[in-house]
XYZ file of N, CA and C in Angstrom:
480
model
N -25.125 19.515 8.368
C -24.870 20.922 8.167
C -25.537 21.701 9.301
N -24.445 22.670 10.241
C -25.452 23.369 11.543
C -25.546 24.485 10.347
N -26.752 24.853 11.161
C -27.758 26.110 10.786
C -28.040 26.716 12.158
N -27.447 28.447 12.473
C -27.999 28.930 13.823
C -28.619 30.368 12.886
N -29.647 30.152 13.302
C -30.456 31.244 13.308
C -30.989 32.408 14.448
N -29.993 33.734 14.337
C -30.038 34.401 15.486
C -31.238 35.546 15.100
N -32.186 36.164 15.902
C -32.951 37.107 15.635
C -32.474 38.366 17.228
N -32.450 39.605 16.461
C -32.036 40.535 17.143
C -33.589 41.184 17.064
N -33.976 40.881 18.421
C -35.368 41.579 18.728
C -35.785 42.769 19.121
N -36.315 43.445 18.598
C -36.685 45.423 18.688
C -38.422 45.089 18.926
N -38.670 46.305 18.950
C -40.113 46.137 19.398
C -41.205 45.860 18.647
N -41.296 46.548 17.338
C -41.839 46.042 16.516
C -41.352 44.734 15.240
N -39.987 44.496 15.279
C -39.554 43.609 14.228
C -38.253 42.898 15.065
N -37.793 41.847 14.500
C -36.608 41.024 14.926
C -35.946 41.382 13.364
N -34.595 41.427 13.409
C -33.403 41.254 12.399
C -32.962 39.533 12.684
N -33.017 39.274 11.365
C -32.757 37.707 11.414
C -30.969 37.483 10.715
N -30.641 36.805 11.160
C -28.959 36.776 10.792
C -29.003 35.163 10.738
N -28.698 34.127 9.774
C -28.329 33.113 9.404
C -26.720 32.648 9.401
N -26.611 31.661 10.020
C -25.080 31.511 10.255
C -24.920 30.020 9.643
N -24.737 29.865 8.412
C -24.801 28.400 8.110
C -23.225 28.012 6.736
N -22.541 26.864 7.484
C -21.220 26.553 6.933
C -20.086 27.653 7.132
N -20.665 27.910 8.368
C -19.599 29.426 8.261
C -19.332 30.553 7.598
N -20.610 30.592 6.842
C -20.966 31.979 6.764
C -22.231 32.959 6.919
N -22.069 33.892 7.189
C -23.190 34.692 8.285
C -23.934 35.175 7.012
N -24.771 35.421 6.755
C -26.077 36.563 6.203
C -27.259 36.851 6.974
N -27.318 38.343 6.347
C -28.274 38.749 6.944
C -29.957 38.586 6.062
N -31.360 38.002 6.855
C -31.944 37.112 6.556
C -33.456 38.054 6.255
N -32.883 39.098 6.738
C -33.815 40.420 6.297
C -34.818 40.521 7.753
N -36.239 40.849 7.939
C -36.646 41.375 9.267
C -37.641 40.211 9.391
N -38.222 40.139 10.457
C -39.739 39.075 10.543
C -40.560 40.079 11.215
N -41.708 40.350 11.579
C -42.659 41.457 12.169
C -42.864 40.404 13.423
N -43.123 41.429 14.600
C -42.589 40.815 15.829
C -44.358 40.436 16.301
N -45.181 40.007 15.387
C -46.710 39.511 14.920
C -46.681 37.731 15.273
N -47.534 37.894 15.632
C -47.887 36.273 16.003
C -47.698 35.385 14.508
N -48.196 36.089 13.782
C -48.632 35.560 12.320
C -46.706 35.752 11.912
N -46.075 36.803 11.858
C -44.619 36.462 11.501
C -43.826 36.002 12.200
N -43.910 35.379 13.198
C -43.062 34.717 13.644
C -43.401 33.263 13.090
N -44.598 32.848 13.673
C -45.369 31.322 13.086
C -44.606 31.635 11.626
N -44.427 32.163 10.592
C -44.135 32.315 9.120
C -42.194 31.684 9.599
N -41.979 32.332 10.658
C -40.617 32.206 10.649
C -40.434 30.548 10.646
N -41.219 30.323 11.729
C -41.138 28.933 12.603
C -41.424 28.138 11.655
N -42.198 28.226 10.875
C -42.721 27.070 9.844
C -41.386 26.847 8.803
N -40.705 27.840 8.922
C -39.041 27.503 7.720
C -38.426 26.708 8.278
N -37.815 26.535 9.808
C -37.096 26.201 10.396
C -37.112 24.740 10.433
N -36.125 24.509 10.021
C -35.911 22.356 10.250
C -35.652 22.067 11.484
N -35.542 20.963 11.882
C -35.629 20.232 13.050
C -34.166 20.996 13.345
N -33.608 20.452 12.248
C -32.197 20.734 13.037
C -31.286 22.100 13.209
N -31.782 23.107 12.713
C -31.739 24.578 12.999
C -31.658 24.749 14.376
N -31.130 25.608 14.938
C -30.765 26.224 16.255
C -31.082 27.260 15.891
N -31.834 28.082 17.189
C -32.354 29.502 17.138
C -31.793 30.281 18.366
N -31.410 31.125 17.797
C -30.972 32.239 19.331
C -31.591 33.621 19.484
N -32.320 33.524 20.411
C -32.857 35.253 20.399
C -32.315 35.734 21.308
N -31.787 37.424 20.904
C -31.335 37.961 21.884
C -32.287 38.207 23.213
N -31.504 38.480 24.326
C -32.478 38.527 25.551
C -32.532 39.486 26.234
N -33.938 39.650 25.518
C -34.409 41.570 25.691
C -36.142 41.124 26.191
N -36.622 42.252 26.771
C -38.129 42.097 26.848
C -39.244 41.189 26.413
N -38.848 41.033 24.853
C -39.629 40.453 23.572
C -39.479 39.116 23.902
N -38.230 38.758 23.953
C -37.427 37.697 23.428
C -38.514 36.440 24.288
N -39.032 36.598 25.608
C -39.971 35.323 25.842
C -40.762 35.480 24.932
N -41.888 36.657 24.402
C -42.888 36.538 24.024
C -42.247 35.926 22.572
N -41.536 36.194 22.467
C -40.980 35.406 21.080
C -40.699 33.548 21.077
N -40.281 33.488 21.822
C -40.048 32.210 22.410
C -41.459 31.715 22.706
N -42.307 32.056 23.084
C -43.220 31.841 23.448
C -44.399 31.204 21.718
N -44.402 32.126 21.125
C -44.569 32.053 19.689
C -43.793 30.829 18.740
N -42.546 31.209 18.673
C -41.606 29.876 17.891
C -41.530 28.727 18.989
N -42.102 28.190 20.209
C -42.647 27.416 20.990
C -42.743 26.208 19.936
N -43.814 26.231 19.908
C -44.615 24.735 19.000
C -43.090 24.244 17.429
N -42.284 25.043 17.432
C -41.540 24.295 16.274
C -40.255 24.304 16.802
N -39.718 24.608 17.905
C -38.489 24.272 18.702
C -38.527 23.920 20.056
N -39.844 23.900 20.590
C -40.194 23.525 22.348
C -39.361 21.845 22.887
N -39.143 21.019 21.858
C -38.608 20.349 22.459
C -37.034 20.261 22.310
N -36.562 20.763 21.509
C -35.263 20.928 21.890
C -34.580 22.081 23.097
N -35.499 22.921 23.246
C -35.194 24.177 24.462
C -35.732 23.518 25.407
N -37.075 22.360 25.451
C -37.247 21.297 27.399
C -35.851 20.563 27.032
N -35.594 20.217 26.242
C -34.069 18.841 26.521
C -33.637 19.417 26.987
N -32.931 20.912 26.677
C -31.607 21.576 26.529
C -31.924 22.086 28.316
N -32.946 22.786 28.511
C -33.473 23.023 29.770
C -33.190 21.819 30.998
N -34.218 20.949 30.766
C -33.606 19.310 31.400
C -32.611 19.088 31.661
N -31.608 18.803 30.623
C -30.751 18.460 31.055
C -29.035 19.308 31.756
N -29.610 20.598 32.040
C -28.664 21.563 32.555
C -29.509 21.994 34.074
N -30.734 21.142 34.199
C -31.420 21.919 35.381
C -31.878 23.195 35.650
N -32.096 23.776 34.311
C -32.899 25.102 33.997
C -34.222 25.341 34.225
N -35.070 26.297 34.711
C -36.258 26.371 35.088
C -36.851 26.996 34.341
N -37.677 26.592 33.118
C -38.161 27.894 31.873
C -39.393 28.412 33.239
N -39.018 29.618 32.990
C -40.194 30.978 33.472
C -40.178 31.894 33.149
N -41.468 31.897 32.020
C -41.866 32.637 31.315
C -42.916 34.052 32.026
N -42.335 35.225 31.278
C -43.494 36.542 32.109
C -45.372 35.710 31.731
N -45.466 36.629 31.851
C -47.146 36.572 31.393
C -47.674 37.630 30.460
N -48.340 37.075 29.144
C -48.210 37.469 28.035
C -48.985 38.978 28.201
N -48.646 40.139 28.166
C -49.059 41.322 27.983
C -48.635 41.998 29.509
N -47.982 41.560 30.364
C -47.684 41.726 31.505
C -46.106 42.368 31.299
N -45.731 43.468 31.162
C -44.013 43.513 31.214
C -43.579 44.067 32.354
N -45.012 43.947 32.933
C -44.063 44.697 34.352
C -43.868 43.791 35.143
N -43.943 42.556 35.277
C -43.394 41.167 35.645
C -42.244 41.330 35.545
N -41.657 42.193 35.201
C -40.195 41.836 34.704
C -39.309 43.396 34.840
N -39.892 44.595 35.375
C -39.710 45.708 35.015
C -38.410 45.934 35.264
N -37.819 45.601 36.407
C -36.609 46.273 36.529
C -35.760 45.794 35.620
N -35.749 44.379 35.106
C -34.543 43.969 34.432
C -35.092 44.925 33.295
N -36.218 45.506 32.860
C -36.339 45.840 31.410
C -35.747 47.583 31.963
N -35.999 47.868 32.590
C -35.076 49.517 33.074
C -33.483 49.464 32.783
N -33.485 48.453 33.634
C -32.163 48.146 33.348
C -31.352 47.854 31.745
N -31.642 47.159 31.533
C -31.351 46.450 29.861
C -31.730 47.924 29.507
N -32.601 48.811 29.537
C -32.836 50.060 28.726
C -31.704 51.027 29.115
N -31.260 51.079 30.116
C -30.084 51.777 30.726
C -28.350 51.630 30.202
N -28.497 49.985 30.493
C -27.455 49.428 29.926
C -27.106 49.260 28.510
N -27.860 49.337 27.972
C -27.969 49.286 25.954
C -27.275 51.034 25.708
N -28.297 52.293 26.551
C -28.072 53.270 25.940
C -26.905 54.251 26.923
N -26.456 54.116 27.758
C -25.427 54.077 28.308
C -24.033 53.737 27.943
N -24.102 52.273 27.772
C -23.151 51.871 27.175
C -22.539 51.134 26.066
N -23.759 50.386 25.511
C -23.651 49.693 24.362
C -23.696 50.545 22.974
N -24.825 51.330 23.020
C -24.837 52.539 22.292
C -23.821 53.811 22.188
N -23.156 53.746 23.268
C -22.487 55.095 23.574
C -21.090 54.423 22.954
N -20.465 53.531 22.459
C -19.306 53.075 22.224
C -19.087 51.737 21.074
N -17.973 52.132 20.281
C -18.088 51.352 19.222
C -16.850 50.161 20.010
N -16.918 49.083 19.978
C -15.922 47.867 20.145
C -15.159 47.097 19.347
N -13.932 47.342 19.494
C -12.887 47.042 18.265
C -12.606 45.507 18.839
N -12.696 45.105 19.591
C -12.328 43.770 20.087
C -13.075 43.218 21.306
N -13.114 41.779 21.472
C -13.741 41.395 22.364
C -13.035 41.951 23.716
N -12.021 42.294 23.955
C -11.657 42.205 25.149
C -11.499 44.032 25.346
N -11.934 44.392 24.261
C -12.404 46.178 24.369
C -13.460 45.914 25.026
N -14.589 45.005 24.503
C -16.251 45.500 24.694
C -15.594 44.940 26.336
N -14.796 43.973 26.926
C -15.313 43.348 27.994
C -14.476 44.728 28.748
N -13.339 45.068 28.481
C -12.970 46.330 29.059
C -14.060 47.753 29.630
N -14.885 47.887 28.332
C -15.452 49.128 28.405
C -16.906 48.598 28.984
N -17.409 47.337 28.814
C -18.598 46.644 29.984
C -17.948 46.935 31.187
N -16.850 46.226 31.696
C -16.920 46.423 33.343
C -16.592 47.949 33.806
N -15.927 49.158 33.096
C -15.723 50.060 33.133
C -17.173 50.612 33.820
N -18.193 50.559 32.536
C -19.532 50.932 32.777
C -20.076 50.340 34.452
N -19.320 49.159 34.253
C -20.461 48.591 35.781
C -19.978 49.008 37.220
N -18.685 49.225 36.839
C -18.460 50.127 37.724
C -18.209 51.308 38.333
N -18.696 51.972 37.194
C -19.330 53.650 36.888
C -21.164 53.856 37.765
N -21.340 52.549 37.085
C -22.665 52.312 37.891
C -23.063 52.093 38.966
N -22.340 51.278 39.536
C -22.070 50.532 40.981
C -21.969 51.192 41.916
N -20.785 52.156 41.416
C -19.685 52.891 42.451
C -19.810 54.794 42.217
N -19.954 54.561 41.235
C -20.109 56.564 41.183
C -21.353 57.182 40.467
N -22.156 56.520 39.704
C -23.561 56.761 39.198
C -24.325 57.051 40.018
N -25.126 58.065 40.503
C -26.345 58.288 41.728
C -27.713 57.557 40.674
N -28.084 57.008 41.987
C -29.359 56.455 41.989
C -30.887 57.174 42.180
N -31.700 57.402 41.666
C -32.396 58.230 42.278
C -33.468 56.995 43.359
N -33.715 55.756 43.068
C -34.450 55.112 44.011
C -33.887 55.123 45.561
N -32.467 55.521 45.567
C -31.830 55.251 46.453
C -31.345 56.517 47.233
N -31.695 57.635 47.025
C -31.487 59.335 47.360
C -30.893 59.335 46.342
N -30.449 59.192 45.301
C -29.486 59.737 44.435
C -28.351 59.759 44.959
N -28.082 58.381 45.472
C -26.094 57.590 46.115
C -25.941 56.579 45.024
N -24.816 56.387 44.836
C -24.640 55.081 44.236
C -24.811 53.682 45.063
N -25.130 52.868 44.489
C -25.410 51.501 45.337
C -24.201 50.890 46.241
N -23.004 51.424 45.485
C -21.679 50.898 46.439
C -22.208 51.178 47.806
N -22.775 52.508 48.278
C -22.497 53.074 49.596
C -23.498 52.047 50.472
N -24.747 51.557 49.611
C -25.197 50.749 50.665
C -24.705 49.199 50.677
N -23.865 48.963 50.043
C -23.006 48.070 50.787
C -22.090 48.071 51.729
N -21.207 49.068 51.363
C -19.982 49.283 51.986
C -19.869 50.209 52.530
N -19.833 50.342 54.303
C -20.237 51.732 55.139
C -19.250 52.270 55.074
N -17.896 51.713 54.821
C -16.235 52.083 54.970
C -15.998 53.105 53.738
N -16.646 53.055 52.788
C -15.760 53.649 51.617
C -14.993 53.151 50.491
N -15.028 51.413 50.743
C -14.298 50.552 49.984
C -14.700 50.780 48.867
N -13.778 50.518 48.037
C -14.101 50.641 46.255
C -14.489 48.581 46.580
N -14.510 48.597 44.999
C -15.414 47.034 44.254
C -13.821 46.570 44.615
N -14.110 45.072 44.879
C -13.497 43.939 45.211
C -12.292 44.465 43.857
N -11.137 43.902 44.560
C -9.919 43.609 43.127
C -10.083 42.364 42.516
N -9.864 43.219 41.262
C -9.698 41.930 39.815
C -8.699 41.330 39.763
């Protein structure tokens, strides 16, 4: 019987969602606490699969449910030639821009729009990225969009 256990990580709590025989429930919250996660980790069977979304938290979380899934994430790592590198625990600015970003990209566009279908969300994702890319001003950059320092000509983004 698979069992995937997904946690949607926020800052103070994860939402836990259970996906087992094909059907989903929701598994209620865990506190994003050393002590509740270990509570989480100690439920989990060998053969459970865990997915955390991948946001800020999500190493330090990983980092925590470590000791009761670490060797199935080195196999899985191993054998795809993956390099686990982890931030450093209380350090997030190791990581800042992707976390600007992901903060940009969530409330921009993930937030700003409801998705009736997968091939809506993938519609209204690349829409966004190339709102971003190409006509969004930057302020690190004078406040241009990033297209211009690629492309001295004026070219729009490559055709799809």
């Amino acid at each position: 019987m698979r069992c995937v256990i997904g946690i949607d990580v926020h800052q103070t709590f994860g939402e836990v969602m259970i996906w087992e025989d094909g059907i989903l429930r929701h598994a209620g919250r865990v506190d994003m606490t050393r002590t509740g996660l270990e509570g989480l980790g100690k439920s989990l069977r060998s053969t459970d699969e865990v997915v955390i979304e991948a946001t800020g938290n999500s190493m330090a979380v990983s980092r925590v449910l470590s000791p009761f899934v670490a060797r199935d994430l080195d196999l899985w790592a191993y054998q795809r030639g993956v390099t686990l590198d982890f931030s450093r625990p209380g350090k997030p600015t190791d990581n800042a821009f992707i976390e600007a970003f992901n903060g940009r990209f969530r409330a921009e566009c993930l937030n700003a729009h409801w998705f009736l279908s997968l091939a809506d969300a993938q519609q209204k994702v690349e829409d966004w990225r190339r709102y971003y890319n190409e006509e969004r001003p930057h302020g690190a950059i004078g406040n241009r969009p990033p297209i211009l320092l690629q492309n001295h000509v004026g070219a729009t983004s490559p055709p799809t």
